[in-house]
Every structure is written in C-alpha cells, then in structure tokens.
Amino acid sequence: MPQLVIREAALQDEAQLLRMMRHLAEQEPGKIKFDEPVARATFRKFLSLPSFGRVWLLCEGSTIVGYIVLTIGFSFEFHGHDAFIDELYIDAAYRRRGFGRQAVEFLEKKAREMGVNAVHLEVDHGNDPAFELYRRTGYESHDRFLMTKWLNR
C-alpha cells in the first residue's frame, strides 16, 4: 500500500483545497451547488479558530491528492467532545489505493489526542465505495435520520 503523507492545511493551500471541495460537492450521488466565495469564507473562518477542528491535506509525495476535515462538537450522549468527519475527498485517479483508510486512521488518532470520544460521519445514499470504507474501518449505522434546518436562510 502506498504511504500517504498527511499535513495540516494552511491559508496558502486555499486554491487547491477549494478545487477539491468543488469536485466533492459536484460528484454524484449527492451533487450539491458549490458556492466558491462562501466556501472560501468558511475555510478562512475555520482556520481562524482551532477549536472548530482541523483540515488535513492528503499527499502522495508532494502531490496533493485529497483532504479530510474534522469538526469538533460536544455531546452529552457521547460524554463530552465528539466530532464529525465533515468531508473526505480523494481525487478519482488516486482512489482504491488505501488512502481513504489511512486518512481515517490518521484522523481518529488526532481526534483521540484532541480528547474526542466519538467520531461521526454521514454518507450519501448510493455512495457505496465510501459506505464500505467507513463500514470496514468500524463505523456503524445508528438507524437515525440526520435532519437539518438552516437558521440563516
């Protein structure tokens, strides 16, 4: 399995990160509209306060091939800090090489170091490769529905 190099993202990585965020948003099956100015502002806000979480870039050598985002929360159910794998993206040409598994394992190690008790994620219905990756790395369905209400729209 090729070794993945993982490093924390910084402001100078913004252009490459936004490119990958666009690809993630626009891929099937959960295709959504990508708003680059909003994504840019969100990335900058996220970097401004480490308690929000972290963004890491996934690299094969010096080539950035993807990214993973951990966002931090708090839950009584999970006895303190919990977190979400908010986004995981690997460029299509680099998939099925074990990079997803390595990224998830890295994120879990970092989450433990940050005092996180549980990591959550969501997967689009029909995204079978992602579902299988997460299932194989120990994530379980709780047979709950993720529901959202935007407060600023």
GROMACS .gro file of C-alpha atoms in nm:
model
  153
    1MET     CA    1   0.000   0.000   0.000
    2PRO     CA    2   0.148   0.342  -0.094
    3GLN     CA    3   0.227   0.561   0.205
    4LEU     CA    4   0.016   0.872   0.237
    5VAL     CA    5   0.179   1.192   0.360
    6ILE     CA    6  -0.065   1.398   0.567
    7ARG     CA    7  -0.012   1.758   0.666
    8GLU     CA    8  -0.230   2.026   0.820
    9ALA     CA    9  -0.378   2.269   0.569
   10ALA     CA   10  -0.290   2.638   0.583
   11LEU     CA   11  -0.421   2.951   0.416
   12GLN     CA   12  -0.173   2.913   0.128
   13ASP     CA   13  -0.344   2.582   0.040
   14GLU     CA   14  -0.678   2.755  -0.019
   15ALA     CA   15  -0.682   2.738  -0.402
   16GLN     CA   16  -0.606   2.366  -0.416
   17LEU     CA   17  -0.847   2.291  -0.134
   18LEU     CA   18  -1.130   2.486  -0.299
   19ARG     CA   19  -1.071   2.294  -0.624
   20MET     CA   20  -1.115   1.965  -0.440
   21MET     CA   21  -1.415   2.096  -0.243
   22ARG     CA   22  -1.582   2.180  -0.573
   23HIS     CA   23  -1.517   1.827  -0.703
   24LEU     CA   24  -1.659   1.675  -0.384
   25ALA     CA   25  -1.971   1.891  -0.393
   26GLU     CA   26  -2.038   1.822  -0.761
   27GLN     CA   27  -1.982   1.446  -0.761
   28GLU     CA   28  -2.270   1.202  -0.769
   29PRO     CA   29  -2.475   1.076  -0.597
   30GLY     CA   30  -2.515   1.371  -0.358
   31LYS     CA   31  -2.436   1.650  -0.603
   32ILE     CA   32  -2.485   1.996  -0.450
   33LYS     CA   33  -2.431   2.352  -0.571
   34PHE     CA   34  -2.081   2.477  -0.489
   35ASP     CA   35  -2.053   2.843  -0.390
   36GLU     CA   36  -1.682   2.928  -0.402
   37PRO     CA   37  -1.697   3.264  -0.218
   38VAL     CA   38  -1.891   3.101   0.066
   39ALA     CA   39  -1.652   2.803   0.075
   40ARG     CA   40  -1.353   3.041   0.083
   41ALA     CA   41  -1.500   3.244   0.370
   42THR     CA   42  -1.591   2.925   0.559
   43PHE     CA   43  -1.238   2.785   0.518
   44ARG     CA   44  -1.083   3.108   0.644
   45LYS     CA   45  -1.321   3.123   0.941
   46PHE     CA   46  -1.249   2.758   1.021
   47LEU     CA   47  -0.872   2.818   1.021
   48SER     CA   48  -0.913   3.120   1.248
   49LEU     CA   49  -1.022   2.915   1.549
   50PRO     CA   50  -0.852   2.577   1.614
   51SER     CA   51  -1.134   2.470   1.848
   52PHE     CA   52  -1.350   2.428   1.534
   53GLY     CA   53  -1.133   2.134   1.426
   54ARG     CA   54  -0.870   2.070   1.160
   55VAL     CA   55  -0.824   2.028   0.786
   56TRP     CA   56  -0.551   1.796   0.663
   57LEU     CA   57  -0.419   1.757   0.310
   58LEU     CA   58  -0.353   1.408   0.178
   59CYS     CA   59  -0.040   1.386  -0.036
   60GLU     CA   60   0.137   1.126  -0.243
   61GLY     CA   61   0.488   1.262  -0.223
   62SER     CA   62   0.449   1.634  -0.296
   63THR     CA   63   0.123   1.591  -0.492
   64ILE     CA   64  -0.194   1.685  -0.304
   65VAL     CA   65  -0.445   1.408  -0.379
   66GLY     CA   66  -0.720   1.485  -0.128
   67TYR     CA   67  -0.821   1.624   0.207
   68ILE     CA   68  -1.007   1.536   0.524
   69VAL     CA   69  -1.188   1.766   0.769
   70LEU     CA   70  -1.257   1.702   1.137
   71THR     CA   71  -1.508   1.931   1.309
   72ILE     CA   72  -1.538   1.932   1.687
   73GLY     CA   73  -1.858   1.940   1.892
   74PHE     CA   74  -1.985   1.844   2.233
   75SER     CA   75  -2.240   1.579   2.323
   76PHE     CA   76  -2.394   1.456   2.645
   77GLU     CA   77  -2.474   1.126   2.474
   78PHE     CA   78  -2.108   1.076   2.387
   79HIS     CA   79  -1.978   1.205   2.722
   80GLY     CA   80  -1.801   1.519   2.608
   81HIS     CA   81  -1.626   1.611   2.287
   82ASP     CA   82  -1.745   1.442   1.974
   83ALA     CA   83  -1.650   1.516   1.618
   84PHE     CA   84  -1.755   1.471   1.257
   85ILE     CA   85  -1.559   1.368   0.956
   86ASP     CA   86  -1.716   1.661   0.780
   87GLU     CA   87  -1.551   1.596   0.445
   88LEU     CA   88  -1.321   1.335   0.296
   89TYR     CA   89  -1.217   1.368  -0.066
   90ILE     CA   90  -0.959   1.184  -0.275
   91ASP     CA   91  -0.903   1.270  -0.642
   92ALA     CA   92  -1.051   1.000  -0.866
   93ALA     CA   93  -0.711   0.899  -1.007
   94TYR     CA   94  -0.585   0.817  -0.656
   95ARG     CA   95  -0.882   0.619  -0.522
   96ARG     CA   96  -0.875   0.249  -0.432
   97ARG     CA   97  -0.512   0.269  -0.312
   98GLY     CA   98  -0.581   0.261   0.061
   99PHE     CA   99  -0.553   0.638   0.103
  100GLY     CA  100  -0.905   0.668   0.245
  101ARG     CA  101  -0.832   0.409   0.514
  102GLN     CA  102  -0.502   0.578   0.601
  103ALA     CA  103  -0.670   0.919   0.622
  104VAL     CA  104  -0.947   0.790   0.851
  105GLU     CA  105  -0.696   0.614   1.079
  106PHE     CA  106  -0.486   0.932   1.096
  107LEU     CA  107  -0.792   1.144   1.176
  108GLU     CA  108  -0.900   0.906   1.452
  109LYS     CA  109  -0.554   0.922   1.611
  110LYS     CA  110  -0.558   1.302   1.601
  111ALA     CA  111  -0.914   1.310   1.739
  112ARG     CA  112  -0.810   1.094   2.036
  113GLU     CA  113  -0.518   1.332   2.101
  114MET     CA  114  -0.769   1.620   2.099
  115GLY     CA  115  -0.988   1.450   2.363
  116VAL     CA  116  -1.265   1.339   2.127
  117ASN     CA  117  -1.475   1.045   2.250
  118ALA     CA  118  -1.669   0.962   1.932
  119VAL     CA  119  -1.641   1.039   1.562
  120HIS     CA  120  -1.949   1.060   1.341
  121LEU     CA  121  -1.992   1.091   0.968
  122GLU     CA  122  -2.260   1.091   0.703
  123VAL     CA  123  -2.260   0.916   0.368
  124ASP     CA  124  -2.485   0.989   0.073
  125HIS     CA  125  -2.725   0.708  -0.016
  126GLY     CA  126  -2.578   0.538  -0.321
  127ASN     CA  127  -2.215   0.623  -0.238
  128ASP     CA  128  -2.130   0.258  -0.190
  129PRO     CA  129  -1.748   0.291  -0.203
  130ALA     CA  130  -1.750   0.547   0.081
  131PHE     CA  131  -2.004   0.344   0.279
  132GLU     CA  132  -1.784   0.034   0.250
  133LEU     CA  133  -1.471   0.226   0.352
  134TYR     CA  134  -1.639   0.352   0.667
  135ARG     CA  135  -1.801   0.017   0.747
  136ARG     CA  136  -1.464  -0.160   0.711
  137THR     CA  137  -1.300   0.093   0.945
  138GLY     CA  138  -1.555   0.028   1.220
  139TYR     CA  139  -1.829   0.288   1.169
  140GLU     CA  140  -2.182   0.169   1.240
  141SER     CA  141  -2.525   0.295   1.146
  142HIS     CA  142  -2.745   0.406   1.433
  143ASP     CA  143  -3.058   0.385   1.220
  144ARG     CA  144  -3.124   0.754   1.277
  145PHE     CA  145  -3.203   1.027   1.033
  146LEU     CA  146  -2.976   1.327   1.001
  147MET     CA  147  -3.206   1.628   0.985
  148THR     CA  148  -3.103   1.987   0.917
  149LYS     CA  149  -3.262   2.327   0.944
  150TRP     CA  150  -3.070   2.628   0.815
  151LEU     CA  151  -3.104   2.919   1.056
  152ASN     CA  152  -2.962   3.191   0.835
  153ARG     CA  153  -3.161   3.144   0.514
   0.00000   0.00000   0.00000
